[in-house]
Short mmCIF file of C-alpha atoms in Angstrom, two decimals:
data_model
loop_
_atom_site.label_atom_id
_atom_site.label_comp_id
_atom_site.label_asym_id
_atom_site.label_seq_id
_atom_site.Cartn_x
_atom_site.Cartn_y
_atom_site.Cartn_z
CA MET A 1 90.65 117.36 91.11
CA ASN A 2 89.23 114.47 89.73
CA VAL A 3 91.65 111.24 90.05
CA SER A 4 90.97 109.68 86.87
CA LEU A 5 91.33 112.96 84.90
CA SER A 6 94.14 113.95 87.02
CA LYS A 7 95.79 110.52 85.95
CA ARG A 8 94.79 110.96 82.40
CA ALA A 9 96.48 114.23 81.96
CA LEU A 10 99.62 113.34 83.87
CA LEU A 11 99.85 110.00 81.86
CA VAL A 12 100.84 111.74 78.65
CA ALA A 13 104.29 112.32 80.06
CA SER A 14 104.80 108.90 81.06
CA LEU A 15 103.35 107.48 77.90
CA ALA A 16 105.92 109.51 75.72
CA LEU A 17 108.60 108.50 77.79
CA LEU A 18 107.99 104.79 77.37
CA ALA A 19 106.81 105.26 73.73
CA LEU A 20 104.16 102.78 73.78
CA ALA A 21 102.22 104.50 71.03
CA GLY A 22 104.80 103.65 68.51
CA CYS A 23 104.32 106.73 66.84
CA HIS A 24 107.11 109.05 68.34
CA SER A 25 110.01 110.44 66.49
CA PHE A 26 112.98 108.35 67.50
CA LYS A 27 115.24 111.58 66.73
CA LYS A 28 114.12 112.79 70.02
CA GLU A 29 116.56 112.77 72.87
CA ASN A 30 116.19 109.75 75.23
CA VAL A 31 114.01 107.82 72.98
CA GLN A 32 115.69 104.72 71.65
CA PRO A 33 115.00 103.73 68.11
CA PRO A 34 113.53 100.02 67.56
CA THR A 35 115.78 97.18 66.59
CA PRO A 36 115.60 96.64 62.79
CA LEU A 37 114.01 93.34 61.71
CA ALA A 38 116.78 90.93 60.09
CA LYS A 39 116.22 91.11 56.35
CA ASP A 40 117.88 87.78 55.80
CA PHE A 41 115.37 86.20 58.64
CA LYS A 42 114.40 82.80 57.28
CA PRO A 43 111.54 81.17 59.20
CA SER A 44 111.48 77.90 60.76
CA LEU A 45 107.88 77.70 61.30
CA GLU A 46 104.87 77.90 58.80
CA VAL A 47 102.06 80.43 59.67
CA SER A 48 99.15 81.10 57.78
CA ARG A 49 96.57 83.78 58.29
CA VAL A 50 93.16 82.10 58.68
CA TRP A 51 91.16 85.43 58.16
CA SER A 52 91.33 89.01 58.82
CA SER A 53 88.74 91.54 59.34
CA SER A 54 88.09 95.13 61.26
CA VAL A 55 86.21 96.60 64.12
CA GLY A 56 85.56 100.45 63.72
CA LYS A 57 88.79 102.52 64.01
CA GLY A 58 90.16 100.53 66.87
CA ALA A 59 91.84 102.06 69.90
CA GLY A 60 93.25 104.66 68.10
CA GLU A 61 95.90 107.02 69.78
CA THR A 62 93.96 106.52 73.38
CA GLY A 63 96.86 104.13 74.67
CA LEU A 64 94.27 101.69 75.43
CA ARG A 65 94.95 97.89 74.66
CA LEU A 66 91.57 96.54 73.32
CA ARG A 67 91.66 92.72 73.06
CA PRO A 68 89.00 90.73 71.32
CA TYR A 69 87.15 87.92 73.27
CA VAL A 70 86.17 84.46 72.11
CA ALA A 71 83.28 82.31 73.16
CA ASP A 72 81.61 79.52 71.90
CA GLY A 73 83.10 79.98 68.73
CA VAL A 74 82.20 83.77 68.19
CA LEU A 75 84.73 86.23 68.41
CA TYR A 76 83.72 89.79 70.06
CA ALA A 77 85.64 93.01 69.45
CA ALA A 78 85.05 96.77 70.04
CA SER A 79 86.54 100.06 68.96
CA ASN A 80 86.92 103.36 70.92
CA ASP A 81 84.94 104.84 68.29
CA GLY A 82 81.69 102.87 69.41
CA VAL A 83 81.69 99.87 67.29
CA LEU A 84 80.73 96.48 68.81
CA ALA A 85 80.97 93.44 66.68
CA ALA A 86 80.67 89.51 66.60
CA PHE A 87 82.57 87.34 64.11
CA ASP A 88 82.55 83.82 63.54
CA ALA A 89 85.90 82.84 65.16
CA ASN A 90 86.68 80.25 62.33
CA ASP A 91 86.11 82.11 59.33
CA GLY A 92 85.87 85.78 60.28
CA LYS A 93 82.21 86.34 58.88
CA THR A 94 80.49 89.02 60.51
CA LEU A 95 77.52 87.96 62.67
CA TRP A 96 76.30 91.17 63.98
CA SER A 97 77.83 94.70 64.25
CA LYS A 98 76.29 97.77 66.19
CA LYS A 99 77.25 101.30 66.45
CA THR A 100 76.70 103.76 69.06
CA ARG A 101 74.30 106.91 68.64
CA THR A 102 74.95 110.42 69.40
CA HIS A 103 71.90 110.63 71.88
CA GLY A 104 73.50 107.78 74.11
CA TRP A 105 74.18 104.11 73.61
CA PHE A 106 70.30 103.46 74.22
CA GLY A 107 69.25 106.12 72.25
CA TRP A 108 68.51 108.62 74.91
CA GLY A 109 70.50 111.11 77.07
CA ASP A 110 71.76 114.48 77.14
CA LYS A 111 71.92 116.19 73.52
CA GLY A 112 75.50 115.63 72.10
CA ARG A 113 76.49 112.78 74.46
CA LYS A 114 78.13 109.99 73.08
CA ASP A 115 78.62 106.81 75.30
CA GLY A 116 80.43 104.68 73.08
CA PHE A 117 83.91 105.31 73.98
CA TYR A 118 84.61 101.52 74.63
CA ALA A 119 87.81 100.85 76.57
CA GLY A 120 87.41 97.81 78.99
CA GLY A 121 86.07 94.65 77.46
CA PRO A 122 84.27 93.00 75.88
CA PHE A 123 83.70 89.88 78.14
CA VAL A 124 81.12 87.25 77.32
CA ALA A 125 79.62 84.67 79.83
CA GLY A 126 76.50 82.49 78.54
CA ASP A 127 74.33 85.18 76.47
CA LEU A 128 75.57 87.98 78.74
CA LEU A 129 78.15 90.69 77.07
CA VAL A 130 79.51 93.23 79.28
CA ILE A 131 81.87 96.34 78.22
CA GLY A 132 83.35 99.56 79.79
CA THR A 133 83.54 103.02 78.50
CA LEU A 134 85.99 105.91 79.19
CA ASP A 135 83.12 108.04 80.64
CA GLY A 136 82.44 105.59 83.19
CA HIS A 137 79.53 103.42 81.77
CA VAL A 138 79.24 99.66 81.90
CA TYR A 139 76.86 98.21 79.24
CA ALA A 140 75.24 94.70 78.94
CA VAL A 141 74.13 93.23 75.83
CA ASN A 142 72.79 90.03 74.22
CA ALA A 143 75.79 88.24 72.81
CA LYS A 144 73.81 86.64 70.33
CA ASP A 145 72.54 90.10 68.67
CA GLY A 146 73.87 92.80 70.48
CA SER A 147 70.79 93.92 71.43
CA PRO A 148 70.75 95.82 74.80
CA ARG A 149 69.87 94.76 78.26
CA TRP A 150 71.16 97.38 80.83
CA GLU A 151 73.45 99.99 81.62
CA ALA A 152 75.14 101.13 84.59
CA ALA A 153 77.01 104.59 85.31
CA LEU A 154 79.91 104.43 87.42
CA PRO A 155 82.19 107.68 88.60
CA SER A 156 85.32 106.93 86.66
CA GLU A 157 86.60 105.26 83.57
CA VAL A 158 86.55 101.68 82.93
CA LEU A 159 89.94 100.83 81.45
CA ALA A 160 90.01 97.09 82.10
CA THR A 161 87.96 94.03 80.77
CA PRO A 162 85.04 93.39 83.12
CA ALA A 163 84.59 89.84 84.48
CA ILE A 164 81.25 87.59 85.08
CA ALA A 165 80.89 85.26 87.79
CA ASP A 166 78.14 84.12 90.30
CA ARG A 167 75.68 86.47 88.52
CA LEU A 168 77.76 89.26 89.28
CA VAL A 169 79.52 91.56 86.80
CA LEU A 170 82.89 92.79 88.21
CA VAL A 171 84.32 96.13 87.06
CA ARG A 172 87.45 97.95 87.94
CA THR A 173 87.49 101.71 87.39
CA GLY A 174 90.34 104.43 87.01
CA ASP A 175 90.02 105.57 90.39
CA GLY A 176 91.18 102.41 91.91
CA ARG A 177 87.44 100.91 92.93
CA VAL A 178 86.22 97.63 92.19
CA TYR A 179 82.31 97.21 91.78
CA GLY A 180 80.28 94.22 91.82
CA LEU A 181 77.06 94.98 89.96
CA ASP A 182 73.90 92.48 89.52
CA ALA A 183 74.21 90.75 85.99
CA ASP A 184 70.54 90.69 85.41
CA THR A 185 70.04 94.55 86.19
CA GLY A 186 73.39 96.31 86.81
CA GLU A 187 72.43 97.39 90.08
CA ARG A 188 75.48 97.80 92.77
CA ARG A 189 75.81 94.98 95.15
CA TRP A 190 79.06 96.08 96.48
CA VAL A 191 82.07 98.49 96.13
CA TYR A 192 85.81 98.04 97.18
CA ASP A 193 86.95 101.53 97.99
CA GLN A 194 90.24 101.27 99.81
CA SER A 195 92.76 101.32 97.02
CA THR A 196 95.23 104.35 96.60
CA VAL A 197 95.88 105.60 92.99
CA PRO A 198 99.33 107.61 92.90
CA LEU A 199 99.21 110.94 91.25
CA LEU A 200 101.36 109.77 88.51
CA SER A 201 100.50 106.38 87.07
CA LEU A 202 101.04 104.46 83.68
CA ARG A 203 97.70 104.63 81.30
CA GLY A 204 95.68 101.52 81.80
CA ASN A 205 94.51 98.86 84.32
CA GLY A 206 94.84 95.03 84.29
CA PRO A 207 92.03 92.75 83.75
CA LEU A 208 90.36 91.12 86.86
CA LEU A 209 90.99 87.41 87.67
CA VAL A 210 88.01 85.54 89.32
CA ALA A 211 88.78 82.08 90.65
CA ASN A 212 87.56 79.87 93.84
CA GLY A 213 85.21 82.84 95.01
CA VAL A 214 87.99 85.46 95.07
CA VAL A 215 88.72 88.76 92.73
CA PHE A 216 92.47 89.10 92.28
CA PHE A 217 93.96 92.35 90.48
CA GLY A 218 97.22 94.23 90.24
CA SER A 219 96.87 97.85 91.65
CA ASP A 220 98.43 101.15 90.26
CA ALA A 221 100.22 101.15 93.56
CA GLY A 222 102.04 98.16 92.59
CA ARG A 223 100.24 95.39 94.74
CA LEU A 224 98.33 92.16 94.01
CA VAL A 225 95.03 92.36 95.89
CA ALA A 226 92.49 89.85 96.79
CA LEU A 227 88.99 90.24 97.46
CA ARG A 228 85.83 88.20 98.38
CA LEU A 229 83.62 87.52 95.44
CA ASP A 230 80.39 87.87 97.40
CA ASN A 231 80.91 91.16 99.27
CA GLY A 232 84.03 93.05 98.03
CA GLU A 233 85.91 92.43 101.41
CA LYS A 234 89.80 92.66 101.26
CA LEU A 235 91.31 89.31 102.30
CA TRP A 236 95.00 89.93 101.70
CA GLU A 237 97.56 92.04 99.47
CA GLN A 238 100.85 91.45 98.75
CA ARG A 239 103.48 94.21 97.36
CA LEU A 240 104.89 93.65 93.69
CA ALA A 241 106.92 96.77 93.77
CA SER A 242 108.55 99.08 96.37
CA GLY A 243 107.38 102.46 94.94
CA GLU A 244 110.78 103.85 95.86
CA GLY A 245 112.86 106.35 93.81
CA ARG A 246 114.06 110.08 93.70
CA THR A 247 111.55 110.98 91.08
CA ASP A 248 108.00 110.46 90.39
CA ILE A 249 109.03 108.70 87.09
CA GLU A 250 111.24 106.50 89.21
CA ARG A 251 108.36 105.65 91.66
CA LEU A 252 105.96 104.30 88.91
CA ASP A 253 105.20 100.90 90.03
CA ASP A 254 101.76 100.00 88.30
CA ALA A 255 100.71 96.39 88.15
CA ASP A 256 98.83 96.91 84.66
CA GLY A 257 99.25 93.24 83.71
CA ALA A 258 96.75 90.48 84.16
CA ILE A 259 97.11 88.25 87.38
CA LEU A 260 97.76 84.65 86.03
CA LEU A 261 96.68 81.46 88.29
CA ASP A 262 98.12 78.03 87.76
CA GLY A 263 97.05 75.53 90.31
CA SER A 264 97.12 77.35 93.73
CA THR A 265 99.76 79.72 92.82
CA LEU A 266 99.32 83.29 91.47
CA TYR A 267 101.87 85.04 89.40
CA GLY A 268 102.04 88.94 88.78
CA ALA A 269 104.31 91.62 87.89
CA ALA A 270 104.68 95.53 88.13
CA TYR A 271 106.62 98.17 86.29
CA HIS A 272 109.85 99.11 88.21
CA GLY A 273 109.03 96.00 90.39
CA ASN A 274 109.38 92.24 90.74
CA LEU A 275 107.96 89.04 89.12
CA VAL A 276 106.40 87.33 92.10
CA ALA A 277 104.59 84.00 92.65
CA VAL A 278 102.21 84.00 95.70
CA ASP A 279 100.24 81.18 97.01
CA GLY A 280 96.59 81.94 96.40
CA PRO A 281 94.61 80.94 99.58
CA SER A 282 96.96 82.82 101.90
CA GLY A 283 98.62 85.56 99.96
CA ARG A 284 101.86 84.26 101.15
CA PRO A 285 105.00 85.04 98.59
CA LEU A 286 106.77 82.11 97.19
CA TRP A 287 109.39 83.70 95.47
CA SER A 288 110.28 86.78 93.96
CA ARG A 289 112.84 88.42 91.33
CA PRO A 290 113.31 91.70 89.58
CA PHE A 291 111.35 92.35 86.59
CA SER A 292 110.25 95.44 85.36
CA THR A 293 107.01 95.30 82.91
CA PHE A 294 103.95 97.08 81.92
CA THR A 295 102.29 94.30 79.99
CA SER A 296 100.77 90.93 80.89
CA LEU A 297 102.65 87.73 81.51
CA ALA A 298 101.85 84.25 79.85
CA LEU A 299 102.27 80.77 81.32
CA GLY A 300 103.11 77.65 79.28
CA GLY A 301 104.57 74.26 80.22
CA GLN A 302 107.03 75.13 83.00
CA ALA A 303 107.78 78.43 82.24
CA VAL A 304 106.38 82.13 82.71
CA TYR A 305 106.88 84.52 79.72
CA GLY A 306 107.36 88.16 80.20
CA VAL A 307 108.29 91.45 78.04
CA ASN A 308 110.23 93.81 79.96
CA ASP A 309 110.01 97.65 79.88
CA GLU A 310 112.73 97.52 77.19
CA SER A 311 110.68 95.18 75.09
CA GLN A 312 113.14 92.08 75.35
CA VAL A 313 111.50 88.69 75.85
CA TRP A 314 112.25 86.56 78.62
CA ALA A 315 111.26 83.12 79.91
CA PHE A 316 111.37 82.05 83.72
CA ASP A 317 111.07 78.57 85.49
CA LYS A 318 107.40 79.03 87.28
CA SER A 319 108.58 76.97 90.20
CA GLY A 320 111.54 79.24 91.28
CA GLY A 321 111.61 82.37 88.89
CA SER A 322 115.39 81.62 87.63
CA ASP A 323 116.10 82.53 84.18
CA LEU A 324 115.64 80.07 81.29
CA TRP A 325 116.26 82.45 78.43
CA LYS A 326 116.22 86.16 77.03
CA ASN A 327 115.80 87.26 73.73
CA PRO A 328 116.70 91.02 72.91
CA ALA A 329 116.22 90.60 69.08
CA LEU A 330 113.00 93.07 69.49
CA LYS A 331 114.15 95.56 71.74
CA TYR A 332 112.54 98.79 71.81
CA ARG A 333 109.93 97.44 69.43
CA TRP A 334 107.37 98.15 72.14
CA LEU A 335 106.00 94.62 72.11
CA SER A 336 102.48 93.65 73.38
CA GLY A 337 102.31 90.98 76.09
CA PRO A 338 103.13 87.60 75.11
CA ALA A 339 100.87 84.58 74.45
CA VAL A 340 101.63 80.93 73.97
CA GLN A 341 100.53 78.91 71.14
CA GLY A 342 101.56 75.47 71.17
CA SER A 343 105.21 75.43 71.51
CA TYR A 344 105.84 79.17 70.64
CA VAL A 345 105.33 82.47 72.38
CA VAL A 346 103.62 85.18 70.11
CA VAL A 347 103.98 88.96 70.69
CA GLY A 348 102.80 91.95 68.24
CA ASP A 349 104.97 94.92 67.80
CA LEU A 350 104.90 98.93 67.01
CA GLU A 351 104.97 98.33 63.23
CA GLY A 352 102.32 95.57 63.03
CA TYR A 353 104.47 92.59 62.75
CA VAL A 354 103.51 89.68 64.64
CA HIS A 355 106.34 87.28 66.10
CA TRP A 356 106.50 84.13 67.05
CA LEU A 357 109.51 82.76 69.27
CA LYS A 358 110.32 79.12 70.24
CA ALA A 359 109.10 78.50 73.82
CA ASP A 360 111.99 76.26 74.63
CA ASP A 361 114.84 78.59 73.67
CA GLY A 362 113.57 81.69 72.63
CA ALA A 363 114.77 81.60 68.85
CA LEU A 364 112.76 83.57 66.49
CA ALA A 365 110.75 81.14 64.30
CA ALA A 366 108.23 83.22 62.20
CA ARG A 367 106.75 86.56 61.52
CA GLU A 368 103.67 87.80 59.59
CA ARG A 369 102.56 91.32 59.21
CA LEU A 370 98.90 92.36 60.29
CA SER A 371 99.14 95.95 59.30
CA LYS A 372 101.45 98.84 59.69
CA LYS A 373 99.73 99.89 62.81
CA PRO A 374 101.07 99.20 66.51
CA ILE A 375 99.62 96.02 68.13
CA ARG A 376 99.26 96.93 71.94
CA ALA A 377 96.81 94.16 73.01
CA GLN A 378 98.29 90.88 74.03
CA PRO A 379 97.53 88.15 71.51
CA LEU A 380 94.47 85.90 72.30
CA VAL A 381 95.13 82.06 71.88
CA VAL A 382 91.97 79.99 71.67
CA GLY A 383 92.68 76.30 70.51
CA ASP A 384 94.79 75.96 67.54
CA MET A 385 94.33 79.66 66.51
CA VAL A 386 95.73 82.96 67.72
CA TYR A 387 93.83 86.36 67.30
CA VAL A 388 95.86 89.57 66.86
CA GLU A 389 94.07 93.31 67.06
CA ASP A 390 95.92 96.64 66.31
CA ILE A 391 95.23 99.94 67.21
CA ALA A 392 93.42 100.80 64.15
CA GLY A 393 90.69 97.72 64.75
CA HIS A 394 92.37 95.26 62.10
CA VAL A 395 92.06 91.77 63.45
CA GLY A 396 93.71 88.59 62.36
CA ALA A 397 93.62 85.01 63.08
CA TYR A 398 96.47 82.94 62.64
CA ARG A 399 97.25 79.09 62.69
CA LEU A 400 100.39 77.41 62.80
CA GLY A 401 101.59 74.37 60.51
CA ALA A 402 104.73 72.35 59.81
CA HIS A 403 107.34 74.12 57.68
#
């Protein structure tokens, strides 16, 4: 059986168990209801919505975390139903928008084929935008107007945002492979094919991190892997989770969040695993502590912030991993990964609310509602603005002010 298809079928059970979609009946056995929001909440922080817009129908119920990308004052966003758009990041004005065609994204292909099931991306470097799809395609377009440049067909779905570095487009696929494609033509330069994808795995892949000639990512087997950028050769790997347990569910240990880099130190975490700090050049672990998560972490000041598998927000000392604070007020609200905006930590929840917590003690400071749809993608902070996208394609831009 095709690995990606097997993975996609089996993940239905695990996603239902975790209630990631935010649409399950909370009367079902073993599914915890979300913590109600305090009706008498008084914000200590003023937040203003600068603009809002939308892109297609968003990620829908695919379980994907489609996240926008900002480059040179332009916000790029995509939807799973085939819309790719560019907005002015300051005021939300639509600069261009492209919709896929039935006969293939470039206008040709098998009858009835539709290639625009966008899943991984977008990512922009210079005037090149790249994005992946559920049917294993990678598309490169001109970031200025959305006109097509090239396409590459890969054997498995592209769930993670690609990356661009040193004239290479780096792509991770659902079958555990990583590809280096020529940024000018899309031709394959190398492939890393040593990863093992467990039979049962969480839906999704973390984005690739490229730094200092090395590609870093967290694997579905709970490992942090380092590859050479120029040829895809594995340099080292470090375990983030043990993969132990009596059942397949207990043995789930995906590292589906982004790997973070601060100086020469890498930070990563896994479901049913640990939060680990690793020396980047050598792969040597610096410290490790138990922490189970299926979302990305965030760095700010002297802290690492994360949301655990019960949607409690945590802060850890990044030099040693000790607890700084924990806030359970949003427990079971199935939060997005956190982002750091100034002196605050930002998360989205299953009912379309955006929450701001004080970075120094975790106290809730403000909340706004983008929509009534779940926010699964990690908020994106650029300058003094934070951009949030829900599963229906609604995009909001928020700025902080004094209360």
